[in-house]
CSV table of C-alpha atoms in Angstrom, one decimal:
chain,number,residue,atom,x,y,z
A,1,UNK,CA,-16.6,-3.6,-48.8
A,2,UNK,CA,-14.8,-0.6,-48.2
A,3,UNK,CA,-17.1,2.3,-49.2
A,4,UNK,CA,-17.2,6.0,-50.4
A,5,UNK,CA,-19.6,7.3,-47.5
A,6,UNK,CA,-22.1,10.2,-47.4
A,7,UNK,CA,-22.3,10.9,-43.5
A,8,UNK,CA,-24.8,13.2,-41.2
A,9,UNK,CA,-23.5,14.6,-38.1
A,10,UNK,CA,-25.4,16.9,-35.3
A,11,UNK,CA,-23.9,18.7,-33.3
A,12,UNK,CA,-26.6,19.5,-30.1
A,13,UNK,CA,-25.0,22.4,-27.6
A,14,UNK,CA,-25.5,23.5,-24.7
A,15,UNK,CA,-27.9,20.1,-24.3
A,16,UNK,CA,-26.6,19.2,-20.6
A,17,UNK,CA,-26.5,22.9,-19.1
A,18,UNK,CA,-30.3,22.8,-20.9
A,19,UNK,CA,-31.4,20.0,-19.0
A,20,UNK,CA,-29.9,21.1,-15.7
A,21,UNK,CA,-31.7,24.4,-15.8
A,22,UNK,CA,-35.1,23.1,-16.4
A,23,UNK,CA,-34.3,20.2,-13.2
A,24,UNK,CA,-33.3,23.2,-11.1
A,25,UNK,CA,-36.6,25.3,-11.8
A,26,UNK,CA,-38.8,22.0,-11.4
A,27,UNK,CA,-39.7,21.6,-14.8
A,28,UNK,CA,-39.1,18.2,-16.8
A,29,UNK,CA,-36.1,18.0,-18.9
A,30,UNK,CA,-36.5,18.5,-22.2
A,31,UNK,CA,-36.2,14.5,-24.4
A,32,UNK,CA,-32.9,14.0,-25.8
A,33,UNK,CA,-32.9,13.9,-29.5
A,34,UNK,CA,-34.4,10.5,-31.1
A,35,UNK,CA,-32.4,11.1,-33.9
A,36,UNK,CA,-29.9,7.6,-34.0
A,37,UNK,CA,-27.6,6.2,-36.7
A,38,UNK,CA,-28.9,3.3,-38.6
A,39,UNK,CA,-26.5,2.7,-41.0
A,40,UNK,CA,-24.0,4.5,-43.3
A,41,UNK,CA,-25.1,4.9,-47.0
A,42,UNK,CA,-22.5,3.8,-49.4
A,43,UNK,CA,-22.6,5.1,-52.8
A,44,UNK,CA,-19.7,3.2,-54.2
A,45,UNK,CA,-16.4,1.0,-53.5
A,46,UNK,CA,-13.0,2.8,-53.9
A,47,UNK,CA,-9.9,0.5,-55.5
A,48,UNK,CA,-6.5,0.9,-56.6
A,49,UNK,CA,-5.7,0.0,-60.1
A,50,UNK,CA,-2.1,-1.3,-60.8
A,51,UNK,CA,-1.2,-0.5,-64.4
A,52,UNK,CA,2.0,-2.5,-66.0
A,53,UNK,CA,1.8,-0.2,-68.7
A,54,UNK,CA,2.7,2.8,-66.3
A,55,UNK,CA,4.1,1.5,-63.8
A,56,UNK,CA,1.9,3.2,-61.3
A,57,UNK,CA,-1.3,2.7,-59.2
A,58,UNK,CA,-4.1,5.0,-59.6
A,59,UNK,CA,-7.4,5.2,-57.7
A,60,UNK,CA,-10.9,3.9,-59.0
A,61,UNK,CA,-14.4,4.2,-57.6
A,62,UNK,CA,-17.2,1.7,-58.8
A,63,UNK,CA,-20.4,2.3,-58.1
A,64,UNK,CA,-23.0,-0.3,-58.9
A,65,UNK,CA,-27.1,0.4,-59.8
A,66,UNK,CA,-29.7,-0.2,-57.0
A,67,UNK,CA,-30.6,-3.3,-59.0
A,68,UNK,CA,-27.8,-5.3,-59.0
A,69,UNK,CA,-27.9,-7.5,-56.5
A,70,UNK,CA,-31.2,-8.4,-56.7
A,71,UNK,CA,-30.9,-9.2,-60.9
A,72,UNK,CA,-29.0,-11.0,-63.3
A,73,UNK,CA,-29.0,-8.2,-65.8
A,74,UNK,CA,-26.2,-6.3,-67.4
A,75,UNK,CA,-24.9,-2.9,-67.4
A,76,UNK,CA,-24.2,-0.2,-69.8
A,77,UNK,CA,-20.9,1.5,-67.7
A,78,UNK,CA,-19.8,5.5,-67.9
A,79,UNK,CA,-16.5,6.2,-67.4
A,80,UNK,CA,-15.7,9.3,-65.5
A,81,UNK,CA,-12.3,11.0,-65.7
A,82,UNK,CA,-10.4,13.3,-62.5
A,83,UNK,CA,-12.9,10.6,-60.4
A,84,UNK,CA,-11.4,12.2,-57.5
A,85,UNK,CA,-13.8,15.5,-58.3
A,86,UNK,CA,-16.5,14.2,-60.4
A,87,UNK,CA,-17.8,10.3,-58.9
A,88,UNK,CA,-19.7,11.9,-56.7
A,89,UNK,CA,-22.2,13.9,-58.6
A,90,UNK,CA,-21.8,12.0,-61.4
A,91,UNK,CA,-23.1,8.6,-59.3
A,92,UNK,CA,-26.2,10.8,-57.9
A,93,UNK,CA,-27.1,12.2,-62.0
A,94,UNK,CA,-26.6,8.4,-63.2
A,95,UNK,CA,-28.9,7.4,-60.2
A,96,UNK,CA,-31.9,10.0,-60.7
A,97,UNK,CA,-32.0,9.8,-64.5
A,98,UNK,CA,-32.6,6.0,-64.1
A,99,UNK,CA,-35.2,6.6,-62.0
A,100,UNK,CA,-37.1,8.6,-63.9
A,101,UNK,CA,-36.4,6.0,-67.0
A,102,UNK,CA,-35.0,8.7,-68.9
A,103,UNK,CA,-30.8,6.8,-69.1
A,104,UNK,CA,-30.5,3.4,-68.4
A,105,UNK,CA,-29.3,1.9,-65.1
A,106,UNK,CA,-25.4,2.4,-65.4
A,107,UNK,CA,-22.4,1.0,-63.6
A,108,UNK,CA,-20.1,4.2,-63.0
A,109,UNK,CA,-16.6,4.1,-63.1
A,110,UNK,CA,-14.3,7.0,-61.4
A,111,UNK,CA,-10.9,7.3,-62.8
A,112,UNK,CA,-8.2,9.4,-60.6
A,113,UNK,CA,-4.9,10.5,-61.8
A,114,UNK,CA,-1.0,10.3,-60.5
A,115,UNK,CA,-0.2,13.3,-62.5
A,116,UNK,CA,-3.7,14.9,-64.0
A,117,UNK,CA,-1.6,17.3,-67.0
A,118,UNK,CA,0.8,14.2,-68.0
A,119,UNK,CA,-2.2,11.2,-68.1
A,120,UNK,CA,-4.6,13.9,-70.3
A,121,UNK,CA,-2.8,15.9,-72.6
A,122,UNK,CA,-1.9,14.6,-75.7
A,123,UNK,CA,1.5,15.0,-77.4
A,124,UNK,CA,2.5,18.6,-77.6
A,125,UNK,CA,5.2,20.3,-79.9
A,126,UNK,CA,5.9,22.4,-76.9
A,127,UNK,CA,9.4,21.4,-75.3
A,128,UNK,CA,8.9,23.0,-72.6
A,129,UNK,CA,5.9,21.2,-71.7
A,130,UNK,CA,7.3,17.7,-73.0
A,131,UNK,CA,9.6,18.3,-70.2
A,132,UNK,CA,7.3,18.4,-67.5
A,133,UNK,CA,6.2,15.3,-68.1
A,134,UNK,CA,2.8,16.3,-70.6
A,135,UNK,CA,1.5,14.5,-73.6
A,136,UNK,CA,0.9,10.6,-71.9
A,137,UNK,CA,-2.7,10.9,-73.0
A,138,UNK,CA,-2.1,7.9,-75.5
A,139,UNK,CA,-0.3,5.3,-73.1
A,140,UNK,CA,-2.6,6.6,-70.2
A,141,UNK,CA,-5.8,6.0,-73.0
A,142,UNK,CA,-3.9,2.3,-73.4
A,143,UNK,CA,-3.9,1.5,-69.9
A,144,UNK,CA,-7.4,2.1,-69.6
A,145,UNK,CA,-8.5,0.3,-72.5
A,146,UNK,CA,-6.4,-2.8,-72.4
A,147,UNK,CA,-5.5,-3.1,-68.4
A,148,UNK,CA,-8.8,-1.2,-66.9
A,149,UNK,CA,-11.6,-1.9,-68.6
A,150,UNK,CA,-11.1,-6.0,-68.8
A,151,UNK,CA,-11.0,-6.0,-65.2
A,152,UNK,CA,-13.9,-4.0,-65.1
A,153,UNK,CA,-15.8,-6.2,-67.4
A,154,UNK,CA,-14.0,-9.3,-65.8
A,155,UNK,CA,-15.6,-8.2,-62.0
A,156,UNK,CA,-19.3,-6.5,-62.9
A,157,UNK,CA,-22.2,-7.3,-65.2
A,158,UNK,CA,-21.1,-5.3,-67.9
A,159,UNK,CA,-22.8,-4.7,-71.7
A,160,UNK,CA,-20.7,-3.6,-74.7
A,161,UNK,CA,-21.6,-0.1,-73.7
A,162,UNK,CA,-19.6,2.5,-72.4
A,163,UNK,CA,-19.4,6.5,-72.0
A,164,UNK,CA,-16.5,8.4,-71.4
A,165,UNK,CA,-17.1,11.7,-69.9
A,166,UNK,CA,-14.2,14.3,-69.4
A,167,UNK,CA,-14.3,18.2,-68.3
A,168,UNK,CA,-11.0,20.5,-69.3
A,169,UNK,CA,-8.4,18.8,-70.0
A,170,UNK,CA,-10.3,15.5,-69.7
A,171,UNK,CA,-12.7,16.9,-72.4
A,172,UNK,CA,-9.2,16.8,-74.6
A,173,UNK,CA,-8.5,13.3,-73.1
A,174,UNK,CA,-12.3,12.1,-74.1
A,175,UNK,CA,-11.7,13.9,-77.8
A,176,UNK,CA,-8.6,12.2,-78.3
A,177,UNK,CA,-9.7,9.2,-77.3
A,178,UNK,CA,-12.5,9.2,-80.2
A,179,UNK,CA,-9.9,10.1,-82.7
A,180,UNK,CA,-7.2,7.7,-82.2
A,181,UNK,CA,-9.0,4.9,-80.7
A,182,UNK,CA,-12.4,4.9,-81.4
A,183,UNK,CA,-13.5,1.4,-80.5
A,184,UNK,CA,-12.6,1.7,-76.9
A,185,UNK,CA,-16.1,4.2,-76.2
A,186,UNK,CA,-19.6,4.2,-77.7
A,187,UNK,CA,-20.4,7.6,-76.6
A,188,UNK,CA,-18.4,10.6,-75.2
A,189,UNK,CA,-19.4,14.3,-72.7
A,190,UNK,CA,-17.1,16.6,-73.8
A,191,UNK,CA,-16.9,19.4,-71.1
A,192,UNK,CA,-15.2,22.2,-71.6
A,193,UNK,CA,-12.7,20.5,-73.8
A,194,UNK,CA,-9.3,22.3,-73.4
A,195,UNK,CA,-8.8,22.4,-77.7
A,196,UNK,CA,-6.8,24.9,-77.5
A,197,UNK,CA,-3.7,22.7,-76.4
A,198,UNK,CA,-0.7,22.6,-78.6
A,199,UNK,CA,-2.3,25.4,-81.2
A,200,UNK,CA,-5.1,23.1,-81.6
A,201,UNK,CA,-4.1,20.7,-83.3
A,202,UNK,CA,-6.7,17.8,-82.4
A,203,UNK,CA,-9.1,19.8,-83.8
A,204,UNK,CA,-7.2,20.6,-86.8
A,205,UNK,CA,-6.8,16.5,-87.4
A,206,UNK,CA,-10.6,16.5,-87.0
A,207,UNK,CA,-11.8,16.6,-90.9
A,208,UNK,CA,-9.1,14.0,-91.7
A,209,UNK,CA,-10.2,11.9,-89.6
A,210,UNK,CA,-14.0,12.0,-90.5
A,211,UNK,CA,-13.2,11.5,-94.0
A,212,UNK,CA,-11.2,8.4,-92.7
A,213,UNK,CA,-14.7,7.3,-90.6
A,214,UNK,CA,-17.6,7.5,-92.6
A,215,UNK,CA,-18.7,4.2,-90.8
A,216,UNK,CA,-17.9,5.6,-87.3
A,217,UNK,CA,-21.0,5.1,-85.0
A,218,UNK,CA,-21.1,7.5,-81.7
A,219,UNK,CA,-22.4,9.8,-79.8
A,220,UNK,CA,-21.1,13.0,-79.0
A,221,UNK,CA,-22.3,15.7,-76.1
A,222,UNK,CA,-19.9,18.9,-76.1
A,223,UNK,CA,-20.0,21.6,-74.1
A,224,UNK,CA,-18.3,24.9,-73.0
A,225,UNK,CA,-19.2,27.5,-70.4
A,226,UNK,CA,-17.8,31.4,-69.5
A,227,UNK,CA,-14.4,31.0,-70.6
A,228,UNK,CA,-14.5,32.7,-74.0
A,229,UNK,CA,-11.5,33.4,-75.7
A,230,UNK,CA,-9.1,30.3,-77.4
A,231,UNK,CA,-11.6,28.0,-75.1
A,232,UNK,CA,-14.9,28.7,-76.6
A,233,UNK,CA,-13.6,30.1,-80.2
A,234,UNK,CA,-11.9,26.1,-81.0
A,235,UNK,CA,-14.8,24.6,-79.3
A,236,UNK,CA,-16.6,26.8,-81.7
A,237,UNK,CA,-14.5,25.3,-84.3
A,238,UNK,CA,-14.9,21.7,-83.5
A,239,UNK,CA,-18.7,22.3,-83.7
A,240,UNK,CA,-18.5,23.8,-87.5
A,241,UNK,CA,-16.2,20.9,-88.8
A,242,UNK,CA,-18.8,18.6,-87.5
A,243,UNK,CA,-21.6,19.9,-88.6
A,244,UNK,CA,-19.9,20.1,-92.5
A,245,UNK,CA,-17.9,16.5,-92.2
A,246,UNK,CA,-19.7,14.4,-89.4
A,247,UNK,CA,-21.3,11.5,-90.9
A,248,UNK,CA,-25.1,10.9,-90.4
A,249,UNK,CA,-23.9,7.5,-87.9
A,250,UNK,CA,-22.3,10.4,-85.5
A,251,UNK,CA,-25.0,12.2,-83.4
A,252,UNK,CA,-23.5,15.0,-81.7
A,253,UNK,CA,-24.4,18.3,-79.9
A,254,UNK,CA,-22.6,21.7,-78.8
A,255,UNK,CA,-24.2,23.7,-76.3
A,256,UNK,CA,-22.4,26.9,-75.3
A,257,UNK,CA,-23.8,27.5,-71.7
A,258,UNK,CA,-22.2,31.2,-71.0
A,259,UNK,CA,-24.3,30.6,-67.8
A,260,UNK,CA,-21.9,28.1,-66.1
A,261,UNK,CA,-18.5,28.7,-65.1
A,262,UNK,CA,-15.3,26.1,-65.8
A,263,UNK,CA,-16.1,25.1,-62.2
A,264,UNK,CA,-19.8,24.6,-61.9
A,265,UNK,CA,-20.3,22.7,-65.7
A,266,UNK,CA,-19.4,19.4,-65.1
A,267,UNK,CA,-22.6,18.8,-63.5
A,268,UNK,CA,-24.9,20.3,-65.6
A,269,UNK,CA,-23.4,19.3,-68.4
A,270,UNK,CA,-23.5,15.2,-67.5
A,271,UNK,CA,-27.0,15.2,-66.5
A,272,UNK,CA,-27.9,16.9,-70.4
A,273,UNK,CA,-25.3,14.9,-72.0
A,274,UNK,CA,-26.5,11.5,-70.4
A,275,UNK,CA,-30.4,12.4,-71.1
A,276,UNK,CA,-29.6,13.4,-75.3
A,277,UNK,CA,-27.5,10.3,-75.9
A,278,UNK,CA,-30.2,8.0,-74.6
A,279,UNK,CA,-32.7,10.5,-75.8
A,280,UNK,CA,-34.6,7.4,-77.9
A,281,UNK,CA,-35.1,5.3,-75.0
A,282,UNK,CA,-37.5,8.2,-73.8
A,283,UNK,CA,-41.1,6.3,-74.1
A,284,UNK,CA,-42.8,9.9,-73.5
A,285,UNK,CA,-41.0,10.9,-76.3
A,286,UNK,CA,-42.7,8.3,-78.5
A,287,UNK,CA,-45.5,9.1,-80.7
A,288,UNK,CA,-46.2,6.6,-83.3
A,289,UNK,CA,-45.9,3.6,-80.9
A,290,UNK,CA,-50.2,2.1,-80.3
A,291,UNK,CA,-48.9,-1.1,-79.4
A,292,UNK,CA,-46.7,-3.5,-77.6
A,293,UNK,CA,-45.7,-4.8,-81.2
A,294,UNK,CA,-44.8,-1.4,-82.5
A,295,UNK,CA,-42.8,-1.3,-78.7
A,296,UNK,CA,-40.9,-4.0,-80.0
A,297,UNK,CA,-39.9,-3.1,-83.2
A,298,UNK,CA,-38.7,0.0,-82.0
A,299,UNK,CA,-36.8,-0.8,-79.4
A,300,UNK,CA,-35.0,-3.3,-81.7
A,301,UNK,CA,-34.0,-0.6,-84.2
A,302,UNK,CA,-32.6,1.0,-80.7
A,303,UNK,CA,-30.5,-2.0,-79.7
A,304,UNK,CA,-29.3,-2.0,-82.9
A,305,UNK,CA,-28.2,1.9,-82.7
A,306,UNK,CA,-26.8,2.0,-79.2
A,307,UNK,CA,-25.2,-2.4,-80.3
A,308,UNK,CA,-26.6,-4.5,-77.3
A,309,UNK,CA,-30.1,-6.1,-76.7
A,310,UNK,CA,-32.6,-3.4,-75.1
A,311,UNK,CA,-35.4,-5.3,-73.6
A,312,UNK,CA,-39.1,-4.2,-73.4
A,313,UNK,CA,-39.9,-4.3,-69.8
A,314,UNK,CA,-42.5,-4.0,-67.5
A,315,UNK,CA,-42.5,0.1,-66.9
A,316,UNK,CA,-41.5,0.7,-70.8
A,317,UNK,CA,-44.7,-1.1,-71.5
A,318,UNK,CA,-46.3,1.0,-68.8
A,319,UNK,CA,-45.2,4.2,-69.6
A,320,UNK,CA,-46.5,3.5,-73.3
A,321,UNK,CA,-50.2,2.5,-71.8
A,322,UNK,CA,-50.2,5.8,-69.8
A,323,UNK,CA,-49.1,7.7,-72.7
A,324,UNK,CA,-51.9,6.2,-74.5
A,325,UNK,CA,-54.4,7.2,-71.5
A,326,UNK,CA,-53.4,10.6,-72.0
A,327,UNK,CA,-54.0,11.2,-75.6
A,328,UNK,CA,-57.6,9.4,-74.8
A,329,UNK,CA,-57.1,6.2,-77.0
A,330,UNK,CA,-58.5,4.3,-74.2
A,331,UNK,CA,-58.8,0.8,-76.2
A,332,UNK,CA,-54.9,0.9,-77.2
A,333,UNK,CA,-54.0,2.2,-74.1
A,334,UNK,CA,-56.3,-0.6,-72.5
A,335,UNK,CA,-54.5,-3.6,-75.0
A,336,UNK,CA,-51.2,-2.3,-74.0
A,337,UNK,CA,-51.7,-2.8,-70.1
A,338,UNK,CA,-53.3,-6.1,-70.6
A,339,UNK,CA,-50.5,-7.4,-72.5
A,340,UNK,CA,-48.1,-6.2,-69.5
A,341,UNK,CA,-50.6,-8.3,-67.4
A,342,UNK,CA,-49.6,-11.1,-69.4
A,343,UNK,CA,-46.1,-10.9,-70.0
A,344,UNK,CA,-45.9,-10.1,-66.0
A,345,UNK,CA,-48.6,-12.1,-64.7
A,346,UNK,CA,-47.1,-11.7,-60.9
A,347,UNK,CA,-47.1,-8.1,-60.9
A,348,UNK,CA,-49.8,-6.1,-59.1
A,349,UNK,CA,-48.5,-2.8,-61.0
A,350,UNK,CA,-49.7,-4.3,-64.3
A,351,UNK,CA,-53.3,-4.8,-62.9
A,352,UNK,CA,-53.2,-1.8,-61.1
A,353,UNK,CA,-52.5,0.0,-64.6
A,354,UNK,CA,-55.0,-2.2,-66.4
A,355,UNK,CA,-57.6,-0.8,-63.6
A,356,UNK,CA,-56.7,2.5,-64.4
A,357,UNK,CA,-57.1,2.5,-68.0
A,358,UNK,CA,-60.7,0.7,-67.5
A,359,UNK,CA,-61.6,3.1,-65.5
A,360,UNK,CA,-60.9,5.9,-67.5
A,361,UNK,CA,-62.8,4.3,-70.1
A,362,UNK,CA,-65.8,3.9,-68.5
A,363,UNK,CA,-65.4,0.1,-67.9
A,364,UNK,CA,-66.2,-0.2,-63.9
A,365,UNK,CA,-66.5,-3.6,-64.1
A,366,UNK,CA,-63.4,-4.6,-65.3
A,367,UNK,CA,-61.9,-1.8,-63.5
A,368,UNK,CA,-62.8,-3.4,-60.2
A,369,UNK,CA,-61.6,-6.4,-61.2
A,370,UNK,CA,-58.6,-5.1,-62.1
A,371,UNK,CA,-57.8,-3.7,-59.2
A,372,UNK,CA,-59.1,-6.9,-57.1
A,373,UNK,CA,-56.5,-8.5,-58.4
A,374,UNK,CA,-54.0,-5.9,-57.7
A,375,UNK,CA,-54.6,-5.5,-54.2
A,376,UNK,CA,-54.3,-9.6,-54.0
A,377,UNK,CA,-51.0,-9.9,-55.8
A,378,UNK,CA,-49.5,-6.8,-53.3
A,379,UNK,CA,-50.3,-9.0,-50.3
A,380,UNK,CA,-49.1,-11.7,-51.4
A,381,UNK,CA,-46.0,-9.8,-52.5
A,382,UNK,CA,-45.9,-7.2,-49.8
A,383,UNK,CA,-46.0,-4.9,-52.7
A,384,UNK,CA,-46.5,-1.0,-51.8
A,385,UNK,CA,-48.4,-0.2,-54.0
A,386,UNK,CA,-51.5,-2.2,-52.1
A,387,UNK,CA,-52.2,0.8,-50.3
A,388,UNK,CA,-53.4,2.7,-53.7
A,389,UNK,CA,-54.8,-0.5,-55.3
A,390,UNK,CA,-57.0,-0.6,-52.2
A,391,UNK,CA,-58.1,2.9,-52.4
A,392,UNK,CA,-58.8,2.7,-56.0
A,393,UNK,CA,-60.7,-0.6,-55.4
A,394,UNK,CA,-63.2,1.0,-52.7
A,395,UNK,CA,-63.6,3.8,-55.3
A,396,UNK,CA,-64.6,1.9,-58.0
A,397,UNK,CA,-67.3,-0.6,-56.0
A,398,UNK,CA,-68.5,2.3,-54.4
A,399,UNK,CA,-69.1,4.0,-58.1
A,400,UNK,CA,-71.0,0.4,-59.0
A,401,UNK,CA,-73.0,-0.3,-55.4
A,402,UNK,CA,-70.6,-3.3,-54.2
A,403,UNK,CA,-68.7,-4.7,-52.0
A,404,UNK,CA,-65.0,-5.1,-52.8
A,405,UNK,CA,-65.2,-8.6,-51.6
A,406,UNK,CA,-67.4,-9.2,-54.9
């Protein structure tokens, strides 16, 4: 696989004249660095996609979760445009916000350009700029749709899920792509959308098409930094048509960040945009959840919002036990993590977990065994988290007088 690489080099001077000097005064040379290479660390695979409907080949960088080799599961995927500039950052936000379980894993999918102002732009009254080659944005938005995204679908573990994410002119791009094909994305990052082009007249078709919509489901995450002027006053004026004509099914947001230049928002804006459109998946955020039954009726009203089947899992029910412990209702929170015990009855998390919540109760005796187990399951499973399980364990027979081994 050929790979989009993040490499460390060191650069040691003067090492050889170092080493001579200290032989020639006696003293031992100093050790040469045990720094060694192990192995690169590949963040992605980068592709050229033939279009027929352009004519052209344009570069595309995939970059697959940590967990997909080692499941069967499917992936919500975010599509990022100018991939050239933004697959980068945009693989380490997806990355970190799933490990913190506040986004889903995603597939992400970096989308580079031939010519950036002709693929973008929609169509333009300007002559001038019809003659250099702008306003494609609608066969460019075709080529994606029906030539890109089957293959994508047709290679990777892919859900009926997908984010399009755009900054300047690909902020237009992602805004006209809601408004003239809607089906193609489920959710959209508007950054620093450039709604000024052609005397803004996407945003002028903005209330008709609303009023044309009032079944339209998405979410919408727009954003604009220090630009002022034309920039920020019809970003300004997107957000007030929404907010009299969007339907209740379209969630959206405008944040004005006077902090962040044109440059430096892409960033920022992705990691906030990804977090408030999964917002709901957020179990910390959850306070009328006591059980793994009201888990599961929640998170089907969520697969019915975001249209594919969200699973409970293992750290979901987790996170909801520990939430739980911290508000003090030690018997839920105590149900909740033996239920995870039982639905993942090979997992010395779960016991671990169950230990906790026993403990914190007062239990000892269940505690311990709780933990027992959970230091027997992470041997058998070389799990890490033996080491804690095993200090926890000691703790809690030392609390009643016993041996572990009891």
């Amino acid at each position: 696989m050929r790979g989009v690489i993040v490499g460390l080099s060191l650069g040691v001077l003067g090492l050889n004249g170092a080493a001579l000097a200290a032989q020639a005064s006696g003293a031992a040379a100093a050790p040469a660095p045990a720094l060694t290479s192990v192995a690169p660390v590949i963040i992605g695979e980068r592709m050229r996609f033939r279009s027929a409907l352009q004519g052209e080949e344009y570069p595309v960088m995939v970059h697959l979760p940590d967990s997909y080799g080692r499941t069967t599961h499917a992936y919500p995927v975010l599509y990022v445009l100018d991939g050239e500039a933004h697959f980068h950052h945009a693989t380490g936000v997806a990355a970190f916000l799933a490990q913190q379980q506040r986004i889903p894993e995603m597939i992400v999918v970096g989308i580079g350009n031939t010519n950036r102002t002709r693929d973008l732009t929609p169509p333009t009254d300007d002559a001038g700029m019809r003659a250099n080659g702008a306003g494609g944005a609608d066969r460019f938005l075709r080529a994606i749709g029906e030539e890109l995204i089957p293959e994508i679908e047709r290679r990777y573990r892919t859900l009926h899920y997908r984010v399009l994410a755009g900054h300047s002119f690909g902020g237009l791009f992602a805004l006209h792509a809601l408004t003239t094909r809607p089906e193609i994305f489920q959710s959209y990052v508007v950054i620093s959308p450039s709604t000024w082009w052609n005397r803004q007249s996407l945003v002028n078709g903005v209330p008709a098409f609303l009023a044309a919509h009032r079944d339209l489901r998405a979410s919408l995450y727009i954003t604009t930094g220090d630009e002022g002027g034309e920039m920020l006053a019809s970003a300004q004026r997107l957000a007030g048509i929404l907010e009299r004509n969007a339907p209740e099914t379209v969630e959206w947001t405008f944040r004005h960040m006077p902090a962040e230049s044109h440059g430096s928002i892409p960033h920022r804006t992705l990691y906030d945009g990804l977090e408030t459109i999964f917002a709901d998946l957020r179990i910390e955020l959850d306070t009328t959840s006591r059980s793994v039954a009201d888990l599961e009726r929640r998170y089907e009203r969520l697969s019915a919002k975001y249209g594919y089947d969200i699973p409970v899992t293992e750290p979901v029910i987790n996170r909801l036990g520990y939430g739980l412990l911290g508000r003090g209702l030690h018997a839920d929170a105590i149900a909740v993590f033996t239920e995870n015990t039982r639905r993942f009855p090979k997992s010395a998390n779960t016991y671990d977990s169950l230990g906790d919540a026993y403990e914190a109760a007062g239990e000892l005796e269940p505690a311990r065994r709780a933990f027992a187990r959970a230091v027997e399951l992470a041997r058998e499973n070389n799990d890490p988290v033996l080491q804690v399980s095993a200090q926890k364990l000691t703790s809690v027979s030392s609390k009643l007088g016993t041996s572990t081994q009891n």
